[in-house]
Short mmCIF file of N, CA and C in Angstrom, two decimals:
data_model
loop_
_atom_site.label_atom_id
_atom_site.label_comp_id
_atom_site.label_asym_id
_atom_site.label_seq_id
_atom_site.Cartn_x
_atom_site.Cartn_y
_atom_site.Cartn_z
N MET V 792 -4.74 20.18 15.73
CA MET V 792 -4.38 20.71 14.44
C MET V 792 -5.26 20.08 13.36
N VAL V 793 -4.84 18.98 12.73
CA VAL V 793 -5.67 18.32 11.72
C VAL V 793 -6.79 17.57 12.42
N THR V 794 -8.01 17.75 11.93
CA THR V 794 -9.17 17.10 12.56
C THR V 794 -9.77 15.98 11.71
N ALA V 795 -9.50 15.97 10.40
CA ALA V 795 -10.08 14.93 9.53
C ALA V 795 -9.45 15.02 8.16
N LEU V 796 -9.65 13.98 7.38
CA LEU V 796 -9.31 14.01 5.95
C LEU V 796 -10.52 14.60 5.26
N GLY V 797 -10.39 15.79 4.70
CA GLY V 797 -11.54 16.52 4.16
C GLY V 797 -12.03 16.02 2.82
N HIS V 798 -11.10 15.85 1.87
CA HIS V 798 -11.51 15.34 0.56
C HIS V 798 -10.32 14.77 -0.19
N ILE V 799 -10.64 13.97 -1.17
CA ILE V 799 -9.67 13.48 -2.14
C ILE V 799 -10.12 14.04 -3.48
N ALA V 800 -9.20 14.66 -4.22
CA ALA V 800 -9.53 15.27 -5.50
C ALA V 800 -9.10 14.34 -6.64
N LEU V 801 -10.01 14.16 -7.60
CA LEU V 801 -9.73 13.32 -8.76
C LEU V 801 -9.99 14.11 -10.04
N ARG V 802 -9.04 14.15 -10.94
CA ARG V 802 -9.27 14.71 -12.27
C ARG V 802 -9.86 13.59 -13.11
N THR V 803 -10.92 13.89 -13.86
CA THR V 803 -11.67 12.87 -14.58
C THR V 803 -11.62 13.08 -16.09
N LYS V 804 -11.77 11.98 -16.83
CA LYS V 804 -11.90 12.07 -18.29
C LYS V 804 -13.28 12.61 -18.65
N ASP V 805 -14.29 12.13 -17.92
CA ASP V 805 -15.69 12.52 -18.15
C ASP V 805 -16.33 12.73 -16.78
N ILE V 806 -16.41 13.98 -16.36
CA ILE V 806 -16.87 14.29 -15.00
C ILE V 806 -18.27 13.77 -14.74
N GLU V 807 -19.15 13.83 -15.73
CA GLU V 807 -20.53 13.36 -15.52
C GLU V 807 -20.57 11.84 -15.34
N GLU V 808 -19.80 11.11 -16.14
CA GLU V 808 -19.75 9.65 -16.01
C GLU V 808 -19.15 9.24 -14.67
N THR V 809 -18.09 9.92 -14.27
CA THR V 809 -17.48 9.61 -12.98
C THR V 809 -18.42 9.95 -11.83
N ALA V 810 -19.10 11.09 -11.90
CA ALA V 810 -20.08 11.45 -10.87
C ALA V 810 -21.21 10.42 -10.83
N ARG V 811 -21.66 9.96 -12.00
CA ARG V 811 -22.71 8.93 -12.06
C ARG V 811 -22.25 7.66 -11.35
N PHE V 812 -21.01 7.23 -11.60
CA PHE V 812 -20.47 6.04 -10.95
C PHE V 812 -20.50 6.19 -9.43
N TYR V 813 -19.96 7.29 -8.93
CA TYR V 813 -19.91 7.46 -7.48
C TYR V 813 -21.30 7.64 -6.88
N ARG V 814 -22.23 8.20 -7.62
CA ARG V 814 -23.61 8.37 -7.15
C ARG V 814 -24.38 7.05 -7.22
N GLU V 815 -24.42 6.43 -8.40
CA GLU V 815 -25.29 5.27 -8.61
C GLU V 815 -24.67 3.94 -8.20
N VAL V 816 -23.38 3.78 -8.35
CA VAL V 816 -22.74 2.52 -7.99
C VAL V 816 -22.26 2.55 -6.54
N MET V 817 -21.52 3.59 -6.17
CA MET V 817 -20.99 3.67 -4.81
C MET V 817 -22.02 4.19 -3.81
N GLY V 818 -23.05 4.89 -4.29
CA GLY V 818 -24.10 5.38 -3.40
C GLY V 818 -23.80 6.69 -2.71
N PHE V 819 -22.86 7.48 -3.24
CA PHE V 819 -22.51 8.77 -2.64
C PHE V 819 -23.42 9.85 -3.22
N PRO V 820 -24.14 10.58 -2.39
CA PRO V 820 -24.95 11.68 -2.91
C PRO V 820 -24.07 12.82 -3.45
N GLU V 821 -24.57 13.49 -4.46
CA GLU V 821 -23.88 14.68 -4.95
C GLU V 821 -24.15 15.80 -3.94
N ALA V 822 -23.09 16.39 -3.41
CA ALA V 822 -23.23 17.44 -2.40
C ALA V 822 -23.50 18.79 -3.05
N PHE V 823 -22.68 19.14 -4.04
CA PHE V 823 -22.87 20.40 -4.75
C PHE V 823 -21.95 20.44 -5.96
N ARG V 824 -22.22 21.41 -6.84
CA ARG V 824 -21.39 21.67 -8.03
C ARG V 824 -20.94 23.11 -8.01
N MET V 825 -19.79 23.35 -8.62
CA MET V 825 -19.33 24.71 -8.85
C MET V 825 -19.18 24.89 -10.36
N HIS V 826 -19.44 26.13 -10.82
CA HIS V 826 -19.43 26.43 -12.25
C HIS V 826 -18.59 27.67 -12.52
N ASP V 827 -18.06 27.76 -13.74
CA ASP V 827 -17.36 28.97 -14.14
C ASP V 827 -18.37 30.01 -14.62
N ASP V 828 -17.89 31.16 -15.06
CA ASP V 828 -18.77 32.25 -15.48
C ASP V 828 -19.63 31.89 -16.69
N ASN V 829 -19.23 30.88 -17.46
CA ASN V 829 -20.00 30.44 -18.63
C ASN V 829 -20.98 29.32 -18.30
N GLY V 830 -21.05 28.94 -17.03
CA GLY V 830 -21.96 27.88 -16.62
C GLY V 830 -21.40 26.48 -16.75
N ASN V 831 -20.13 26.35 -17.13
CA ASN V 831 -19.52 25.02 -17.24
C ASN V 831 -19.18 24.48 -15.86
N THR V 832 -19.41 23.20 -15.66
CA THR V 832 -19.09 22.56 -14.38
C THR V 832 -17.58 22.52 -14.21
N THR V 833 -17.10 23.07 -13.10
CA THR V 833 -15.67 23.04 -12.80
C THR V 833 -15.34 22.03 -11.71
N THR V 834 -16.32 21.71 -10.87
CA THR V 834 -16.09 20.81 -9.74
C THR V 834 -17.41 20.18 -9.33
N ILE V 835 -17.36 18.90 -9.00
CA ILE V 835 -18.51 18.23 -8.38
C ILE V 835 -18.01 17.61 -7.08
N TYR V 836 -18.68 17.92 -5.99
CA TYR V 836 -18.38 17.32 -4.70
C TYR V 836 -19.36 16.19 -4.43
N MET V 837 -18.82 15.01 -4.14
CA MET V 837 -19.62 13.85 -3.77
C MET V 837 -19.45 13.64 -2.27
N TYR V 838 -20.57 13.48 -1.56
CA TYR V 838 -20.54 13.31 -0.11
C TYR V 838 -20.24 11.85 0.22
N VAL V 839 -19.18 11.63 1.00
CA VAL V 839 -18.80 10.28 1.41
C VAL V 839 -19.30 10.00 2.82
N SER V 840 -18.96 10.87 3.74
CA SER V 840 -19.28 10.71 5.15
C SER V 840 -19.13 12.08 5.80
N ARG V 841 -19.46 12.19 7.06
CA ARG V 841 -19.39 13.48 7.74
C ARG V 841 -18.06 14.19 7.45
N SER V 842 -18.14 15.33 6.80
CA SER V 842 -16.98 16.18 6.46
C SER V 842 -15.99 15.51 5.53
N GLN V 843 -16.39 14.45 4.83
CA GLN V 843 -15.49 13.78 3.90
C GLN V 843 -16.14 13.73 2.52
N PHE V 844 -15.39 14.16 1.51
CA PHE V 844 -15.92 14.29 0.16
C PHE V 844 -14.93 13.74 -0.86
N LEU V 845 -15.45 13.42 -2.04
CA LEU V 845 -14.63 13.27 -3.23
C LEU V 845 -14.85 14.52 -4.04
N GLU V 846 -13.78 15.13 -4.50
CA GLU V 846 -13.84 16.35 -5.30
C GLU V 846 -13.46 15.96 -6.73
N LEU V 847 -14.40 16.09 -7.66
CA LEU V 847 -14.18 15.68 -9.04
C LEU V 847 -13.95 16.89 -9.93
N PHE V 848 -12.91 16.82 -10.75
CA PHE V 848 -12.58 17.87 -11.71
C PHE V 848 -12.63 17.31 -13.12
N PRO V 849 -13.08 18.11 -14.10
CA PRO V 849 -13.03 17.67 -15.50
C PRO V 849 -11.63 17.90 -16.07
N GLY V 850 -11.43 17.46 -17.30
CA GLY V 850 -10.24 17.84 -18.04
C GLY V 850 -9.11 16.85 -18.07
N GLY V 851 -9.28 15.67 -17.49
CA GLY V 851 -8.21 14.68 -17.55
C GLY V 851 -8.10 14.12 -18.96
N ASN V 852 -6.89 14.09 -19.51
CA ASN V 852 -6.75 13.57 -20.86
C ASN V 852 -5.47 12.77 -21.08
N THR V 853 -4.73 12.46 -20.03
CA THR V 853 -3.53 11.65 -20.20
C THR V 853 -3.88 10.19 -19.94
N PRO V 854 -3.15 9.29 -20.57
CA PRO V 854 -3.44 7.87 -20.36
C PRO V 854 -3.15 7.46 -18.92
N ASP V 855 -3.75 6.35 -18.53
CA ASP V 855 -3.56 5.81 -17.18
C ASP V 855 -2.09 5.50 -16.96
N VAL V 856 -1.52 6.08 -15.93
CA VAL V 856 -0.12 5.82 -15.61
C VAL V 856 0.03 5.16 -14.24
N HIS V 857 -1.08 4.72 -13.66
CA HIS V 857 -1.02 4.07 -12.36
C HIS V 857 -0.54 2.63 -12.52
N THR V 858 0.58 2.34 -11.92
CA THR V 858 1.10 0.98 -11.87
C THR V 858 1.48 0.71 -10.42
N PRO V 859 1.73 -0.54 -10.07
CA PRO V 859 2.16 -0.81 -8.69
C PRO V 859 3.45 -0.09 -8.32
N GLU V 860 4.22 0.35 -9.30
CA GLU V 860 5.48 1.03 -9.03
C GLU V 860 5.38 2.56 -9.04
N THR V 861 4.22 3.11 -9.43
CA THR V 861 4.06 4.56 -9.53
C THR V 861 4.20 5.20 -8.15
N ILE V 862 4.98 6.25 -8.05
CA ILE V 862 5.12 7.00 -6.80
C ILE V 862 3.90 7.90 -6.65
N GLY V 863 3.40 8.04 -5.43
CA GLY V 863 2.27 8.92 -5.17
C GLY V 863 0.99 8.15 -4.96
N TYR V 864 -0.10 8.74 -5.39
CA TYR V 864 -1.43 8.16 -5.19
C TYR V 864 -1.45 6.70 -5.63
N CYS V 865 -2.01 5.85 -4.80
CA CYS V 865 -2.08 4.42 -5.10
C CYS V 865 -3.53 3.96 -5.23
N HIS V 866 -4.34 4.24 -4.22
CA HIS V 866 -5.75 3.88 -4.26
C HIS V 866 -6.49 4.65 -3.17
N VAL V 867 -7.81 4.59 -3.23
CA VAL V 867 -8.64 5.15 -2.17
C VAL V 867 -9.37 3.97 -1.53
N CYS V 868 -9.62 4.06 -0.25
CA CYS V 868 -10.29 2.99 0.48
C CYS V 868 -11.52 3.56 1.18
N PHE V 869 -12.64 2.86 1.03
CA PHE V 869 -13.87 3.24 1.71
C PHE V 869 -14.23 2.15 2.70
N GLU V 870 -14.47 2.55 3.94
CA GLU V 870 -14.82 1.61 5.00
C GLU V 870 -16.32 1.35 5.00
N VAL V 871 -16.70 0.09 5.21
CA VAL V 871 -18.10 -0.31 5.26
C VAL V 871 -18.37 -1.10 6.53
N ASP V 872 -19.65 -1.17 6.93
CA ASP V 872 -20.04 -1.98 8.08
C ASP V 872 -20.07 -3.46 7.74
N SER V 873 -20.50 -3.79 6.52
CA SER V 873 -20.63 -5.18 6.09
C SER V 873 -20.01 -5.36 4.71
N LEU V 874 -18.89 -6.08 4.65
CA LEU V 874 -18.24 -6.32 3.37
C LEU V 874 -19.14 -7.14 2.46
N GLU V 875 -19.80 -8.13 3.02
CA GLU V 875 -20.69 -8.99 2.23
C GLU V 875 -21.80 -8.18 1.57
N GLU V 876 -22.42 -7.29 2.33
CA GLU V 876 -23.49 -6.45 1.79
C GLU V 876 -22.95 -5.48 0.73
N ALA V 877 -21.80 -4.88 1.00
CA ALA V 877 -21.21 -3.95 0.03
C ALA V 877 -20.85 -4.67 -1.26
N TYR V 878 -20.29 -5.86 -1.15
CA TYR V 878 -19.93 -6.65 -2.33
C TYR V 878 -21.17 -6.95 -3.17
N ARG V 879 -22.20 -7.45 -2.53
CA ARG V 879 -23.45 -7.77 -3.23
C ARG V 879 -24.04 -6.52 -3.89
N THR V 880 -24.10 -5.41 -3.16
CA THR V 880 -24.69 -4.18 -3.68
C THR V 880 -23.90 -3.64 -4.87
N LEU V 881 -22.59 -3.58 -4.76
CA LEU V 881 -21.79 -3.06 -5.87
C LEU V 881 -21.89 -3.94 -7.10
N LYS V 882 -21.92 -5.26 -6.92
CA LYS V 882 -22.09 -6.15 -8.08
C LYS V 882 -23.46 -5.93 -8.73
N GLU V 883 -24.51 -5.79 -7.90
CA GLU V 883 -25.86 -5.54 -8.43
C GLU V 883 -25.91 -4.23 -9.21
N ARG V 884 -25.12 -3.25 -8.80
CA ARG V 884 -25.10 -1.94 -9.45
C ARG V 884 -24.14 -1.88 -10.63
N GLY V 885 -23.52 -3.00 -10.96
CA GLY V 885 -22.68 -3.06 -12.15
C GLY V 885 -21.20 -2.81 -11.97
N ALA V 886 -20.72 -2.75 -10.74
CA ALA V 886 -19.29 -2.53 -10.53
C ALA V 886 -18.49 -3.74 -10.99
N SER V 887 -17.34 -3.48 -11.59
CA SER V 887 -16.40 -4.55 -11.92
C SER V 887 -15.62 -4.88 -10.66
N ILE V 888 -15.51 -6.15 -10.36
CA ILE V 888 -14.74 -6.58 -9.19
C ILE V 888 -13.35 -6.97 -9.66
N ASP V 889 -12.35 -6.24 -9.19
CA ASP V 889 -10.97 -6.50 -9.59
C ASP V 889 -10.32 -7.58 -8.73
N ARG V 890 -10.64 -7.59 -7.45
CA ARG V 890 -10.14 -8.62 -6.54
C ARG V 890 -11.28 -9.03 -5.63
N GLU V 891 -11.52 -10.32 -5.53
CA GLU V 891 -12.62 -10.86 -4.75
C GLU V 891 -12.37 -10.65 -3.25
N PRO V 892 -13.44 -10.74 -2.43
CA PRO V 892 -13.29 -10.55 -0.99
C PRO V 892 -12.27 -11.52 -0.38
N LYS V 893 -11.49 -10.98 0.54
CA LYS V 893 -10.50 -11.79 1.25
C LYS V 893 -10.12 -11.07 2.54
N THR V 894 -9.38 -11.76 3.38
CA THR V 894 -8.81 -11.15 4.58
C THR V 894 -7.43 -10.63 4.22
N GLY V 895 -7.20 -9.35 4.49
CA GLY V 895 -5.92 -8.73 4.17
C GLY V 895 -4.86 -9.03 5.22
N PHE V 896 -3.64 -8.58 4.96
CA PHE V 896 -2.53 -8.81 5.87
C PHE V 896 -2.78 -8.21 7.25
N SER V 897 -3.53 -7.11 7.30
CA SER V 897 -3.81 -6.44 8.58
C SER V 897 -5.05 -7.02 9.26
N LYS V 898 -5.58 -8.13 8.71
CA LYS V 898 -6.77 -8.81 9.22
C LYS V 898 -8.05 -8.05 8.94
N CYS V 899 -7.99 -7.06 8.05
CA CYS V 899 -9.21 -6.40 7.60
C CYS V 899 -9.84 -7.28 6.52
N LEU V 900 -11.11 -7.06 6.25
CA LEU V 900 -11.79 -7.75 5.15
C LEU V 900 -11.85 -6.76 4.00
N GLN V 901 -11.58 -7.22 2.77
CA GLN V 901 -11.48 -6.28 1.66
C GLN V 901 -11.82 -6.92 0.32
N PHE V 902 -12.27 -6.07 -0.60
CA PHE V 902 -12.31 -6.41 -2.02
C PHE V 902 -12.03 -5.13 -2.79
N TRP V 903 -11.79 -5.27 -4.10
CA TRP V 903 -11.34 -4.13 -4.90
C TRP V 903 -12.17 -3.96 -6.15
N THR V 904 -12.37 -2.71 -6.53
CA THR V 904 -13.04 -2.34 -7.77
C THR V 904 -12.30 -1.13 -8.34
N HIS V 905 -12.88 -0.46 -9.30
CA HIS V 905 -12.27 0.75 -9.85
C HIS V 905 -13.36 1.65 -10.43
N ASP V 906 -13.03 2.93 -10.57
CA ASP V 906 -14.00 3.88 -11.14
C ASP V 906 -13.80 3.97 -12.66
N PRO V 907 -14.61 4.77 -13.36
CA PRO V 907 -14.49 4.85 -14.82
C PRO V 907 -13.13 5.34 -15.32
N ASP V 908 -12.38 6.02 -14.48
CA ASP V 908 -11.06 6.51 -14.87
C ASP V 908 -9.95 5.53 -14.51
N GLY V 909 -10.31 4.38 -13.96
CA GLY V 909 -9.32 3.36 -13.61
C GLY V 909 -8.71 3.52 -12.24
N ASN V 910 -9.21 4.46 -11.42
CA ASN V 910 -8.69 4.63 -10.07
C ASN V 910 -9.08 3.43 -9.23
N SER V 911 -8.11 2.81 -8.57
CA SER V 911 -8.37 1.64 -7.73
C SER V 911 -9.12 2.05 -6.47
N ILE V 912 -10.13 1.23 -6.13
CA ILE V 912 -10.95 1.47 -4.95
C ILE V 912 -10.95 0.21 -4.10
N GLU V 913 -10.51 0.34 -2.87
CA GLU V 913 -10.58 -0.75 -1.90
C GLU V 913 -11.82 -0.54 -1.05
N ILE V 914 -12.58 -1.60 -0.87
CA ILE V 914 -13.73 -1.59 0.04
C ILE V 914 -13.30 -2.45 1.23
N MET V 915 -13.41 -1.89 2.45
CA MET V 915 -12.82 -2.55 3.61
C MET V 915 -13.77 -2.54 4.81
N GLN V 916 -13.83 -3.68 5.48
CA GLN V 916 -14.53 -3.81 6.76
C GLN V 916 -13.47 -4.06 7.83
N LEU V 917 -13.64 -3.43 8.98
CA LEU V 917 -12.66 -3.56 10.05
C LEU V 917 -13.21 -4.40 11.19
N PRO V 918 -12.97 -5.70 11.20
CA PRO V 918 -13.36 -6.49 12.36
C PRO V 918 -12.48 -6.12 13.55
N PRO V 919 -12.92 -6.41 14.77
CA PRO V 919 -12.16 -6.00 15.96
C PRO V 919 -10.71 -6.47 15.96
N GLU V 920 -10.43 -7.61 15.34
CA GLU V 920 -9.05 -8.13 15.34
C GLU V 920 -8.15 -7.46 14.31
N SER V 921 -8.71 -6.62 13.45
CA SER V 921 -7.88 -5.96 12.44
C SER V 921 -6.95 -4.94 13.10
N LEU V 922 -5.80 -4.76 12.50
CA LEU V 922 -4.83 -3.80 13.05
C LEU V 922 -5.40 -2.39 13.03
N GLN V 923 -6.21 -2.06 12.01
CA GLN V 923 -6.81 -0.73 11.93
C GLN V 923 -7.79 -0.50 13.08
N ALA V 924 -8.64 -1.49 13.37
CA ALA V 924 -9.60 -1.36 14.47
C ALA V 924 -8.87 -1.23 15.80
N GLN V 925 -7.81 -1.99 15.97
CA GLN V 925 -7.03 -1.89 17.20
C GLN V 925 -6.37 -0.52 17.33
N ALA V 926 -5.86 0.00 16.22
CA ALA V 926 -5.25 1.34 16.24
C ALA V 926 -6.31 2.40 16.52
N ASN V 927 -7.50 2.25 15.93
CA ASN V 927 -8.59 3.20 16.21
C ASN V 927 -8.92 3.21 17.69
N ALA V 928 -9.03 2.03 18.30
CA ALA V 928 -9.36 1.94 19.73
C ALA V 928 -8.28 2.60 20.58
N ARG V 929 -7.05 2.48 20.16
CA ARG V 929 -5.93 3.03 20.93
C ARG V 929 -5.75 4.53 20.71
N LEU V 930 -6.00 5.02 19.48
CA LEU V 930 -5.63 6.39 19.13
C LEU V 930 -6.79 7.37 19.01
N ALA V 931 -8.00 6.88 18.76
CA ALA V 931 -9.14 7.79 18.55
C ALA V 931 -9.46 8.51 19.85
N LYS V 932 -9.77 9.80 19.68
CA LYS V 932 -10.09 10.61 20.87
C LYS V 932 -11.51 11.05 20.82
#
């Protein structure tokens, strides 16, 4: 039935600034744009990995309401091969580091940043002893 997580959609305050962040800081290529009949950008797709995208929409204008108690979306996590390399690269590209690298409760390696709209981003490496890597080995087909 379900074969993959296809995309995560984010409404943005400034679609161009958010696309720039994901392109220049996170390193995601822009896959394509969609426009309305007047030529206005309605959607920007950023390529994350095979069949996985971030879908960006313009028009966000409400204040940040994300708190640790908010029901629903909490954060997005991107997996990397080397946490140390990702940390160095994101810092060099100007990312704000919200939480420094550490070993998480599941034995994954992680640090945290955020995009221009304040969406929390976890960067995670899965060493073999992590619960996620063990689950992947057990469940992946």
